[in-house]
PDB file of C-alpha atoms in Angstrom:
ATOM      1  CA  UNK A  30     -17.453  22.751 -19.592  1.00 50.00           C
ATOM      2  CA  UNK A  31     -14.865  24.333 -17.279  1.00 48.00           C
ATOM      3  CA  UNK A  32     -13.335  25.894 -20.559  1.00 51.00           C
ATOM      4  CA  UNK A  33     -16.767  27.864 -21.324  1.00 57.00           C
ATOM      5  CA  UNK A  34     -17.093  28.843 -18.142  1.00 53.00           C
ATOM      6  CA  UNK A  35     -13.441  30.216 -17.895  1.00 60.00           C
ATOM      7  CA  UNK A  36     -14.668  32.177 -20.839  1.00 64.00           C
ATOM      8  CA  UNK A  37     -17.984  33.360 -19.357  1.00 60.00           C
ATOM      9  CA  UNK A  38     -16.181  34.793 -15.773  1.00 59.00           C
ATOM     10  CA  UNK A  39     -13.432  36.536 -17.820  1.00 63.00           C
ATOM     11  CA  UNK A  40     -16.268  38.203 -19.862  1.00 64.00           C
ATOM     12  CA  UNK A  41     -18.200  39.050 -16.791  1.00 62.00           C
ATOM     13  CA  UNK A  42     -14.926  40.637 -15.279  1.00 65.00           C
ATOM     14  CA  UNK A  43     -14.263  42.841 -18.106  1.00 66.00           C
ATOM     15  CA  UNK A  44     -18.155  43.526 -18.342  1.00 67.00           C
ATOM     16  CA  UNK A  45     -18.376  44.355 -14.621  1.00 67.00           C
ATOM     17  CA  UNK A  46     -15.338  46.498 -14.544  1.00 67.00           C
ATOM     18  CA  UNK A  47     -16.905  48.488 -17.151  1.00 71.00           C
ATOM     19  CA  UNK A  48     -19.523  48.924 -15.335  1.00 69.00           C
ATOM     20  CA  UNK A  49     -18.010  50.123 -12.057  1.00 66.00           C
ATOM     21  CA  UNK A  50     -16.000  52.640 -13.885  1.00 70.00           C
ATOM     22  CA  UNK A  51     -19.244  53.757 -15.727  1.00 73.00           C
ATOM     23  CA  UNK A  52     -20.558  54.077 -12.300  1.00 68.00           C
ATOM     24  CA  UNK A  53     -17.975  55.790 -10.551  1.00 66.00           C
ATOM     25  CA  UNK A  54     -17.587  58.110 -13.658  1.00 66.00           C
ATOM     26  CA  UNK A  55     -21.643  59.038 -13.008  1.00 65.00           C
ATOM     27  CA  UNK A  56     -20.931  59.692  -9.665  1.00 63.00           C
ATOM     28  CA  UNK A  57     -18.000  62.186  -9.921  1.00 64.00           C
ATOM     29  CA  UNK A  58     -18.863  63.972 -13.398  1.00 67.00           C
ATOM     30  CA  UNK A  59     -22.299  64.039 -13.319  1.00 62.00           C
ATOM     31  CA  UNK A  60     -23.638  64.035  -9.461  1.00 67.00           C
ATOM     32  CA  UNK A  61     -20.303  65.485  -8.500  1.00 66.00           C
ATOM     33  CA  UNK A  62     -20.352  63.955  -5.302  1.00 63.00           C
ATOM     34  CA  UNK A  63     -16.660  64.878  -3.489  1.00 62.00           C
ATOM     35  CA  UNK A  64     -17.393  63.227  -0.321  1.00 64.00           C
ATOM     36  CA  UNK A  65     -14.640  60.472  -0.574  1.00 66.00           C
ATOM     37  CA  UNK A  66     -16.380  58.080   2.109  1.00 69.00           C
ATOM     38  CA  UNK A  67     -19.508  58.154   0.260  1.00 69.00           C
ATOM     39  CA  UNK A  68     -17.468  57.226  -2.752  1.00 64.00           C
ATOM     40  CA  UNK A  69     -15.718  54.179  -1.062  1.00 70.00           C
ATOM     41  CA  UNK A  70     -18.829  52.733   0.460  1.00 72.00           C
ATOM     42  CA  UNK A  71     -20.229  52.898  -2.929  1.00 67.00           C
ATOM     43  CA  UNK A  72     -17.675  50.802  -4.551  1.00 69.00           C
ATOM     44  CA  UNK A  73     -17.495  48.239  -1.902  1.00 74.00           C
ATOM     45  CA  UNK A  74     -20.959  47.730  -2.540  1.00 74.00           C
ATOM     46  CA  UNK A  75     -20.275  47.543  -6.385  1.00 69.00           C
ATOM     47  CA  UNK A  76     -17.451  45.048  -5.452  1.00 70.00           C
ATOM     48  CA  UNK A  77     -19.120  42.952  -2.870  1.00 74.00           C
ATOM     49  CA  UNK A  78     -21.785  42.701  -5.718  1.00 72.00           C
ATOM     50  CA  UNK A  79     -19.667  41.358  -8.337  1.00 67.00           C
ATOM     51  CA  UNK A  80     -17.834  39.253  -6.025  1.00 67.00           C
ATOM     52  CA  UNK A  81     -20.763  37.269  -5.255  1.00 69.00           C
ATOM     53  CA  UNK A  82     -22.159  36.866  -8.663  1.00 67.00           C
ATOM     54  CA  UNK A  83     -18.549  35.319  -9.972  1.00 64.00           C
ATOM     55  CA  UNK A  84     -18.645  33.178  -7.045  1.00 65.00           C
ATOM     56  CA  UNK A  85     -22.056  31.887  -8.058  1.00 66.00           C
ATOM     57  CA  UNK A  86     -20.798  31.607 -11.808  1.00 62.00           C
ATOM     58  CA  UNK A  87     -17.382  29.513 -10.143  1.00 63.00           C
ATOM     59  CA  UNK A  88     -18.965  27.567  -7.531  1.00 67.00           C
ATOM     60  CA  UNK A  89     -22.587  26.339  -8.771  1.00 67.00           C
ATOM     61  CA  UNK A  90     -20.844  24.691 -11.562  1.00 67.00           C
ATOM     62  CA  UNK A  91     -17.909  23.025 -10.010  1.00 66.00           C
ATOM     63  CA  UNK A  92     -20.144  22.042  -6.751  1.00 69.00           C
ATOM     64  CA  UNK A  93     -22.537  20.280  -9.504  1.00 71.00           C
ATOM     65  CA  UNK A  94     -19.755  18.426 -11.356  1.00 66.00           C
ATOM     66  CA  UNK A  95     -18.536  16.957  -8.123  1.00 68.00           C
ATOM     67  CA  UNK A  96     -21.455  15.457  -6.975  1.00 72.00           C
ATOM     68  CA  UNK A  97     -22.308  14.106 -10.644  1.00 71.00           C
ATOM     69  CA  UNK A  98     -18.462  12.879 -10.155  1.00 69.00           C
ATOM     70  CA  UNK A  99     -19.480  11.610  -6.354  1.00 68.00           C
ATOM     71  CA  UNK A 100     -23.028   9.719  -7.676  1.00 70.00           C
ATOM     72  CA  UNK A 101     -21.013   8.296 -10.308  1.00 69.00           C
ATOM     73  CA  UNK A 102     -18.322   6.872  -7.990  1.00 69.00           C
ATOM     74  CA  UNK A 103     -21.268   5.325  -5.690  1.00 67.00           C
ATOM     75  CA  UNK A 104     -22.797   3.755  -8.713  1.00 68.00           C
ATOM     76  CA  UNK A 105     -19.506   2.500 -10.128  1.00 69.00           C
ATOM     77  CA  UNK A 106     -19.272   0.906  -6.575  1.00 67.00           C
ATOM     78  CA  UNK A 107     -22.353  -0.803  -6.209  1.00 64.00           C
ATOM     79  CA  UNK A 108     -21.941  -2.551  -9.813  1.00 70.00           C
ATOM     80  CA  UNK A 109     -18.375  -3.517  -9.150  1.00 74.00           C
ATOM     81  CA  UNK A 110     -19.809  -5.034  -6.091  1.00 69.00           C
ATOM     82  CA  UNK A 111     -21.948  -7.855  -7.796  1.00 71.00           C
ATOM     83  CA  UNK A 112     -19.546  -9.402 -10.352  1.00 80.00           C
ATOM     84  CA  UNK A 113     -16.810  -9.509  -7.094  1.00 78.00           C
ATOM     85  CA  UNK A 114     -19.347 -11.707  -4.651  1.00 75.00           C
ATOM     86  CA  UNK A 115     -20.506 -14.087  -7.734  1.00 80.00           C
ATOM     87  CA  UNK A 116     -16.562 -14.700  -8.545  1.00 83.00           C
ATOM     88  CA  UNK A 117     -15.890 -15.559  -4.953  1.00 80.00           C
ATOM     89  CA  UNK A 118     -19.218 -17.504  -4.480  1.00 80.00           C
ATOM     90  CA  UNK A 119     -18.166 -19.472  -7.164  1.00 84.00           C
ATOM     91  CA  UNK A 120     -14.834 -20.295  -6.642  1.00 83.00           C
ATOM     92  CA  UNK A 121     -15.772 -21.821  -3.687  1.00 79.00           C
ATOM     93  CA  UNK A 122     -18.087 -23.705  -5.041  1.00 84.00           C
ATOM     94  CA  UNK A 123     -15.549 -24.950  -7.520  1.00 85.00           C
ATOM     95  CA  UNK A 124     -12.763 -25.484  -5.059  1.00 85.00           C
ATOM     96  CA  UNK A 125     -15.328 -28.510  -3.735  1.00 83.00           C
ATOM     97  CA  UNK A 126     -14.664 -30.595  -6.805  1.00 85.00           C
ATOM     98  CA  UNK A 127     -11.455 -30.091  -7.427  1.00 85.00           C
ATOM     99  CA  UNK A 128      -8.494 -32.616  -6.496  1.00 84.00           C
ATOM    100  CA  UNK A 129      -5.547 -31.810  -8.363  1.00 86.00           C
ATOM    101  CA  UNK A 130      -3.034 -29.750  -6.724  1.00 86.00           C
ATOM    102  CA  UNK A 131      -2.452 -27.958  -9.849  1.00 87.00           C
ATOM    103  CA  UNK A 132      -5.841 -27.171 -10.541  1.00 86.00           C
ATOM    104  CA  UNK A 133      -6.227 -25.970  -6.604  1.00 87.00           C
ATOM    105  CA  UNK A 134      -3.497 -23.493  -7.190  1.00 86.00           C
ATOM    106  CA  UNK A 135      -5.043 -22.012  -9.989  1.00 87.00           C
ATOM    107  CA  UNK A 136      -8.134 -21.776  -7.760  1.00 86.00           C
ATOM    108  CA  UNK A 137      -6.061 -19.903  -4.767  1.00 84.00           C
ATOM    109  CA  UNK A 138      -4.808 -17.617  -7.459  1.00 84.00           C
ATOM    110  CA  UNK A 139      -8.152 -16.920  -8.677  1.00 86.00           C
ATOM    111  CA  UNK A 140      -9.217 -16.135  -5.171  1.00 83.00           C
ATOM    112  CA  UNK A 141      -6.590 -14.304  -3.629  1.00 81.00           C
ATOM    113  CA  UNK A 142      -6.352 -11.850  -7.179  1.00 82.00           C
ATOM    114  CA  UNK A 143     -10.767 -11.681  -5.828  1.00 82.00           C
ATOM    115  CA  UNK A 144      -9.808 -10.667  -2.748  1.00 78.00           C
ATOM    116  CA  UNK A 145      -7.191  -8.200  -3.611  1.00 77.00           C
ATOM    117  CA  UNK A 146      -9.840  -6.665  -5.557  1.00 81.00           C
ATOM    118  CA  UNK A 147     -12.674  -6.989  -2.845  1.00 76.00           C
ATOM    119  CA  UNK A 148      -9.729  -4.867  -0.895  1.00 72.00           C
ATOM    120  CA  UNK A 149      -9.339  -1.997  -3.637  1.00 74.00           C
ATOM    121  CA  UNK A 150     -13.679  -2.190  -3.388  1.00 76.00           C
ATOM    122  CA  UNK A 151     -13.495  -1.344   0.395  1.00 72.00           C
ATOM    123  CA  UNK A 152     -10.694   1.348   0.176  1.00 70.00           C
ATOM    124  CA  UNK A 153     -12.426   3.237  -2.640  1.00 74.00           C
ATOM    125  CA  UNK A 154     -16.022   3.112  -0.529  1.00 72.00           C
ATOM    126  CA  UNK A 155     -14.115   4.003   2.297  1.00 70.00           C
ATOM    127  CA  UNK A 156     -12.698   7.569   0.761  1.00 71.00           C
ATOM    128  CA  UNK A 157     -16.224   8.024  -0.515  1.00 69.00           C
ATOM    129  CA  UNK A 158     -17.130   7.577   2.704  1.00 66.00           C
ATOM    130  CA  UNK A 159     -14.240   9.758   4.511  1.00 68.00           C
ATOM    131  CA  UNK A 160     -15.358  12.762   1.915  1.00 65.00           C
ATOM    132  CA  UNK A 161     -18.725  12.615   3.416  1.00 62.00           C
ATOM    133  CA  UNK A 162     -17.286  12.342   7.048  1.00 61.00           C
ATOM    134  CA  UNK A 163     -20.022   9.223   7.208  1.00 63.00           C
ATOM    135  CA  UNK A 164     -16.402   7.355   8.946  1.00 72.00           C
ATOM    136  CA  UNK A 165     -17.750   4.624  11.689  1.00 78.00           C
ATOM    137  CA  UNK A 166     -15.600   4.632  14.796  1.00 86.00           C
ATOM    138  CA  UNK A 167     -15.753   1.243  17.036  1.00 90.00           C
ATOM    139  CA  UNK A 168     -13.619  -0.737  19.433  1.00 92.00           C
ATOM    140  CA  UNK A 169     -11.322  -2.526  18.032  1.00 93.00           C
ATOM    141  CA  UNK A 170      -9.534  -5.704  19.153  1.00 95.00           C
ATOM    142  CA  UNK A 171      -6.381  -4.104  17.903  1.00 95.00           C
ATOM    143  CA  UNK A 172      -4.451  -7.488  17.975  1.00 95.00           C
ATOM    144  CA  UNK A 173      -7.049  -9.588  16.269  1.00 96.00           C
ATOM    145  CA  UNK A 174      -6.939  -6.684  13.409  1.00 95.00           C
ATOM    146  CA  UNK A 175      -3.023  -7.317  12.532  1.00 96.00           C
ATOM    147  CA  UNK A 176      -3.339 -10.713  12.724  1.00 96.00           C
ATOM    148  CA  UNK A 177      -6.397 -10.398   9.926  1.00 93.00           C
ATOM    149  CA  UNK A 178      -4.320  -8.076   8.105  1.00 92.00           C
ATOM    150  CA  UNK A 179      -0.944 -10.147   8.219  1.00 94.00           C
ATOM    151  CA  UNK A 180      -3.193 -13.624   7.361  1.00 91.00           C
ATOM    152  CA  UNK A 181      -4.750 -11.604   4.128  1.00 86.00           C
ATOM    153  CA  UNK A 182      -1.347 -10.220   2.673  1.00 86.00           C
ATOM    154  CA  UNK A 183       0.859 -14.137   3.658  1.00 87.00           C
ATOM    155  CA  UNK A 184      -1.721 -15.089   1.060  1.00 82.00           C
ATOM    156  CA  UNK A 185      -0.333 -12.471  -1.198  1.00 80.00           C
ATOM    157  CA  UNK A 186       3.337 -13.013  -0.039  1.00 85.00           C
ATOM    158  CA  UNK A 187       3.586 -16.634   0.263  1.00 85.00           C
ATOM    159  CA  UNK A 188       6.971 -16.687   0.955  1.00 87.00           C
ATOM    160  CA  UNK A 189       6.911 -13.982   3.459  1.00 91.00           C
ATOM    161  CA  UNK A 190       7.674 -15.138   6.935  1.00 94.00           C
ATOM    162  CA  UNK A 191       5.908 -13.380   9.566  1.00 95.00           C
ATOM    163  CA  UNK A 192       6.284 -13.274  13.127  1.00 95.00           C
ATOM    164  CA  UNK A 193       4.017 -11.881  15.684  1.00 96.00           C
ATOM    165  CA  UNK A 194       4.054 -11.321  18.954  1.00 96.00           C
ATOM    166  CA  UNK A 195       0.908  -9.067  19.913  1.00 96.00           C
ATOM    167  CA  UNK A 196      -0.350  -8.364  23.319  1.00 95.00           C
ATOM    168  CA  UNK A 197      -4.108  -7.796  23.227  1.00 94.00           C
ATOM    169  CA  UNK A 198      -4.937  -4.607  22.903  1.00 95.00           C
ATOM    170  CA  UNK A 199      -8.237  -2.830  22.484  1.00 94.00           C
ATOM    171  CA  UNK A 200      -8.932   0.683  20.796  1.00 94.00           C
ATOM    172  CA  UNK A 201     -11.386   2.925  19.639  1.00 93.00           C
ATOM    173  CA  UNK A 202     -10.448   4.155  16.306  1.00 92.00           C
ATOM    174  CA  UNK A 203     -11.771   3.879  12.034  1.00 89.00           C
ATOM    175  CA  UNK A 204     -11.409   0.016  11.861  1.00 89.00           C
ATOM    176  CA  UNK A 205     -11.663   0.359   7.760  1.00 83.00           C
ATOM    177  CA  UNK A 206      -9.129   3.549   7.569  1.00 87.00           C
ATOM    178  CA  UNK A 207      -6.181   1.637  10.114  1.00 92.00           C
ATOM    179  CA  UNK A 208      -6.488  -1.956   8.272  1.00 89.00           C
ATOM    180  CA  UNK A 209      -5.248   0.322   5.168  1.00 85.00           C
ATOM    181  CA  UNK A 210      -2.752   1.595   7.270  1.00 90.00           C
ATOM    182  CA  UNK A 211      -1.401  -1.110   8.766  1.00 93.00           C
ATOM    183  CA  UNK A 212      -1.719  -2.728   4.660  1.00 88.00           C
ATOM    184  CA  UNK A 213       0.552  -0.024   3.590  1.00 86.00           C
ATOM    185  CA  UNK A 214       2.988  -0.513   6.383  1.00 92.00           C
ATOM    186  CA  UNK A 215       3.029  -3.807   5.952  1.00 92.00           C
ATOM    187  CA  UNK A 216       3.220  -4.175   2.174  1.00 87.00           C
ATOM    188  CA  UNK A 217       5.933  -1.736   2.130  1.00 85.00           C
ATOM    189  CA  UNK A 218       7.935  -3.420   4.226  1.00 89.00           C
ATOM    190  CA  UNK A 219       7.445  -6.404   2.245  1.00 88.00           C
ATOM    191  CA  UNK A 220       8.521  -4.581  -0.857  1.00 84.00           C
ATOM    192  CA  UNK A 221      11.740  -2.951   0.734  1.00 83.00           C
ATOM    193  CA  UNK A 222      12.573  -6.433   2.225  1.00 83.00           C
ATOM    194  CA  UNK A 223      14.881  -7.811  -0.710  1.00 76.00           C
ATOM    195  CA  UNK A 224      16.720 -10.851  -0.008  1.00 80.00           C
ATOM    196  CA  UNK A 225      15.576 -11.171   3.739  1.00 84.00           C
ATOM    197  CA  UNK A 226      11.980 -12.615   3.602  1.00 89.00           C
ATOM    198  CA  UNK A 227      11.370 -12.161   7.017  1.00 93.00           C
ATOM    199  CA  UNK A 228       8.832  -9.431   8.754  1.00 95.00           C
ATOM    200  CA  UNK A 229       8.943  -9.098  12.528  1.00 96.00           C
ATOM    201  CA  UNK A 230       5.489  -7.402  13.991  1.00 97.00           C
ATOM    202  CA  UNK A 231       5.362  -6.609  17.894  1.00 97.00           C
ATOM    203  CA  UNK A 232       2.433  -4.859  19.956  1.00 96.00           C
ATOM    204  CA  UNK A 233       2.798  -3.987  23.125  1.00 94.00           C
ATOM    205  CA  UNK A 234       2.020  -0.982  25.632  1.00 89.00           C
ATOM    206  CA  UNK A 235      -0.521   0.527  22.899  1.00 94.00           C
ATOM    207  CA  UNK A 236       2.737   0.669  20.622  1.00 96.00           C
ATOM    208  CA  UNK A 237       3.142  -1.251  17.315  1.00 97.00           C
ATOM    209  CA  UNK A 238       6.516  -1.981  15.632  1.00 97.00           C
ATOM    210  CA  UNK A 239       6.942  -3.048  11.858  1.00 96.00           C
ATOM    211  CA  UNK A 240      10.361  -4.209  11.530  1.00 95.00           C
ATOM    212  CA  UNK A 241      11.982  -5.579   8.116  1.00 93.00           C
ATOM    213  CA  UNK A 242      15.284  -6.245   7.361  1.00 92.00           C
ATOM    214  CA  UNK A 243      15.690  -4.461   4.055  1.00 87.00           C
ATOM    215  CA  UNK A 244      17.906  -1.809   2.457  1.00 84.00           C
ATOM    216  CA  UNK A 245      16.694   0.344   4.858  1.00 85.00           C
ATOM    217  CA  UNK A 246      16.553   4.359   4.668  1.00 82.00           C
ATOM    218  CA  UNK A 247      18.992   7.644   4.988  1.00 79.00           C
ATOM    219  CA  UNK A 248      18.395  10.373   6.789  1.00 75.00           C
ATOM    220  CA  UNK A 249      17.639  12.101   3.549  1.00 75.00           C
ATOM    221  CA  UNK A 250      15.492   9.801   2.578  1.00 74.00           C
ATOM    222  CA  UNK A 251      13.601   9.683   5.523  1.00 73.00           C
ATOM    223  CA  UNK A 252      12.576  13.737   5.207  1.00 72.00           C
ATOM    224  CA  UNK A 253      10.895  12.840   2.233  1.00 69.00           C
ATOM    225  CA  UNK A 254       9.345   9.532   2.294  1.00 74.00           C
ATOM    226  CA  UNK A 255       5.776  11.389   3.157  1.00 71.00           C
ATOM    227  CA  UNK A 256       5.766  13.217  -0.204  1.00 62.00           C
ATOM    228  CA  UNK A 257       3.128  12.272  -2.661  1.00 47.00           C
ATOM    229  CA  UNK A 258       5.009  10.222  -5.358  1.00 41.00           C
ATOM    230  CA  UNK A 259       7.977   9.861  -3.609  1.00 46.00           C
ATOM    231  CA  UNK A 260      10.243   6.611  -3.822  1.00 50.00           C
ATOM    232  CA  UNK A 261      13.991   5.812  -2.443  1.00 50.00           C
ATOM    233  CA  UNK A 262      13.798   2.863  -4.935  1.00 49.00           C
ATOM    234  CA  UNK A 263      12.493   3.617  -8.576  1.00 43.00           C
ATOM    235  CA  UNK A 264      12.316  -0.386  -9.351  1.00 43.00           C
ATOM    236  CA  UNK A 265      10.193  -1.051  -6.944  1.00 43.00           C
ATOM    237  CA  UNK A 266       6.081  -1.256  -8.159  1.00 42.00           C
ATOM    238  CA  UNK A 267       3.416   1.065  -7.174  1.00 40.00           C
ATOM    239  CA  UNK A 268       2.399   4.795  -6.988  1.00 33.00           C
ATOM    240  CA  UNK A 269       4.751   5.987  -4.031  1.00 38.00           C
ATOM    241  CA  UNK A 270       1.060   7.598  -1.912  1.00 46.00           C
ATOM    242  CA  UNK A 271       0.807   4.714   0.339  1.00 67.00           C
ATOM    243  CA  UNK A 272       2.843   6.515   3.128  1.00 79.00           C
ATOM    244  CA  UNK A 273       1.022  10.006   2.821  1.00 78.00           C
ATOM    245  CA  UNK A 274      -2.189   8.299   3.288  1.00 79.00           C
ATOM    246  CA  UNK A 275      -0.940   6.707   6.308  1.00 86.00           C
ATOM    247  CA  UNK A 276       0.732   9.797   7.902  1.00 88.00           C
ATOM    248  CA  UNK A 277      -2.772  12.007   7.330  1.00 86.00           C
ATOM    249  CA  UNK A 278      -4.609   8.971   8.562  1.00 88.00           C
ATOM    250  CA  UNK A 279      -2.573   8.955  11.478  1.00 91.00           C
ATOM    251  CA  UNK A 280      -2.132  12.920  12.352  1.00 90.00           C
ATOM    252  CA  UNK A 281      -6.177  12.907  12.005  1.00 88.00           C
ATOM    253  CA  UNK A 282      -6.957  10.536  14.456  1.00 90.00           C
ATOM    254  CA  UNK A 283      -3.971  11.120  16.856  1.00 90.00           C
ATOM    255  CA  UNK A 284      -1.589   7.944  16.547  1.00 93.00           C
ATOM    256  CA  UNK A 285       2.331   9.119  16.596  1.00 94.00           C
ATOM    257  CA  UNK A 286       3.896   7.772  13.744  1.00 93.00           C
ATOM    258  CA  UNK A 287       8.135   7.296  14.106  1.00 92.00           C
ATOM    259  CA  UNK A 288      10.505   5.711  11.580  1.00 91.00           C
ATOM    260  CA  UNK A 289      13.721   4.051  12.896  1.00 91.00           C
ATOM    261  CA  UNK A 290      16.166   3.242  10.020  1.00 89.00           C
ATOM    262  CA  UNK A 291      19.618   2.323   8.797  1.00 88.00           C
ATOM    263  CA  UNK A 292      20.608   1.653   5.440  1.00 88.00           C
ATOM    264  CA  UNK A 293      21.708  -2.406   4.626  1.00 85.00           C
ATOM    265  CA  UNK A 294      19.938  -2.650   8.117  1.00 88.00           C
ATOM    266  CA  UNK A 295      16.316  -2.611   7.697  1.00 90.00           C
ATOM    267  CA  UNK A 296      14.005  -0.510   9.041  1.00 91.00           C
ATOM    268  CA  UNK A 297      11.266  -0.173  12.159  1.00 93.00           C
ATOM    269  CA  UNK A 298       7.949   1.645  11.684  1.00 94.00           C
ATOM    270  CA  UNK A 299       6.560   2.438  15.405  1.00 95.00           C
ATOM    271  CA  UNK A 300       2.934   3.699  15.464  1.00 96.00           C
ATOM    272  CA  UNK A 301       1.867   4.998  19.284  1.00 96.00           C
ATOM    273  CA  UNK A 302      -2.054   4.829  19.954  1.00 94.00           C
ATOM    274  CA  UNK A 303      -3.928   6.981  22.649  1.00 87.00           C
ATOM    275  CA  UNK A 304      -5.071   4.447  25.318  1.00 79.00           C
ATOM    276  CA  UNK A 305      -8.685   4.113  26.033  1.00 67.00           C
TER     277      UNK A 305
END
């Protein structure tokens, strides 16, 4: 589609500069107008003119394939939806007859791999939802949040050990967009953590502090760890945008974002929110 209409716009820029030549040409030879003003505000007419018929050819086409794009998304959503409740519905159901610890593992697998994809569910709604601006913001028990958040991924990193110590706290802000945040922040310090399983996660004065104690990061490092795609470690899994989410997440809704870090050390995330 976009290769036809590449096609069609070049055709209709060679067609319309024709045209305003032929024009112009009629104008001077034939009419023999000599006022140069006149002859400017005629071509910025002829201009304007064609500008706004490519942009009609560019846009309506591209503005239709993105909401086909957008319906489909929705629709992808609401399936995936179904299948995801009736796996977790059921596990539970099965976890009440089962007795052997072997066979309960298998069912905590089963559910935590659910819930890990219940997760991806709610983060792709949410960026339909953050394309639409349709973002819900509601006070949150900021506290209660990490502690959800740190309960959900010990499942993931069993042997993870995390320690809290989290003043309550209470903020208006995206509840969905900062429990991805604090996800990636958390998961990456997980990741970077190596041989030290350990996690330590403060709040206090509106100010949270992810601390691991992991190879840490350089100063070079550290100018480009907001870069789409960018890792320190190449061995290490994922897609290297978790941290460029998190710093437009945070520079849109006004949380200061700070990374203290030594190499061999570990490193400290700090996020600052507004108070209330």
């Amino acid at each position: 589609m976009f290769h036809n209409l590449r096609i069609i716009i070049f055709v209709y820029y060679v067609v319309t500069a024709i045209a305003i030549m032929t024009i112009l040409y009629y104008f001077v030879a034939v009419i023999k107008i000599e006022n140069i003003f006149i002859l400017i505000f005629i071509l910025s007419l002829l201009i304007t003119f064609a500008g706004i018929i490519i942009s009609k050819l560019s846009i309506d086409p591209l503005f239709e394939h993105l909401t086909n794009l957008q319906n489909l998304s929705k629709e992808t959503l609401h399936e995936l939806n179904l299948p995801i409740s009736t796996i977790m519905t059921n596990i539970h159901m099965l976890k009440k007859n089962l007795s052997s610890d072997k066979d309960l593992k298998r069912a905590a697998r089963i559910e935590s791999a659910c819930e890990m994809l219940q997760q991806r569910y709610n983060e792709l709604d949410y960026m339909i939802k953050l394309q639409s601006s349709n973002v819900n913001y509601e006070t949150i028990e900021l506290d209660k949040l990490i502690e959800s958040r740190v309960e959900f991924l010990n499942r993931i990193y069993p042997h993870m050990e995390f320690t809290l110590d989290l003043i309550e706290t209470q903020i208006k802000n995206d509840k969905v967009g900062l429990s991805k945040v604090v996800d990636n922040l958390i998961d990456n310090a997980v990741k970077y953590s190596l041989n030290i399983h350990k996690i330590d996660i403060q709040l206090q004065g509106f100010t949270l502090y992810i601390k691991d104690y992991g190879c840490g990061i350089d100063d070079v490092e550290l100018l480009k760890i907001f870069d789409n795609y960018y890792q320190g470690n190449q061995n290490m899994k994922g897609f290297g945008i978790g941290l460029g989410m998190v710093k437009r997440f945070c520079d849109a809704n006004a949380i200061s974002l700070k990374f203290r870090s030594k190499p061999n050390i570990g490193t400290t995330v700090i996020l600052k929110f507004k108070e209330n």
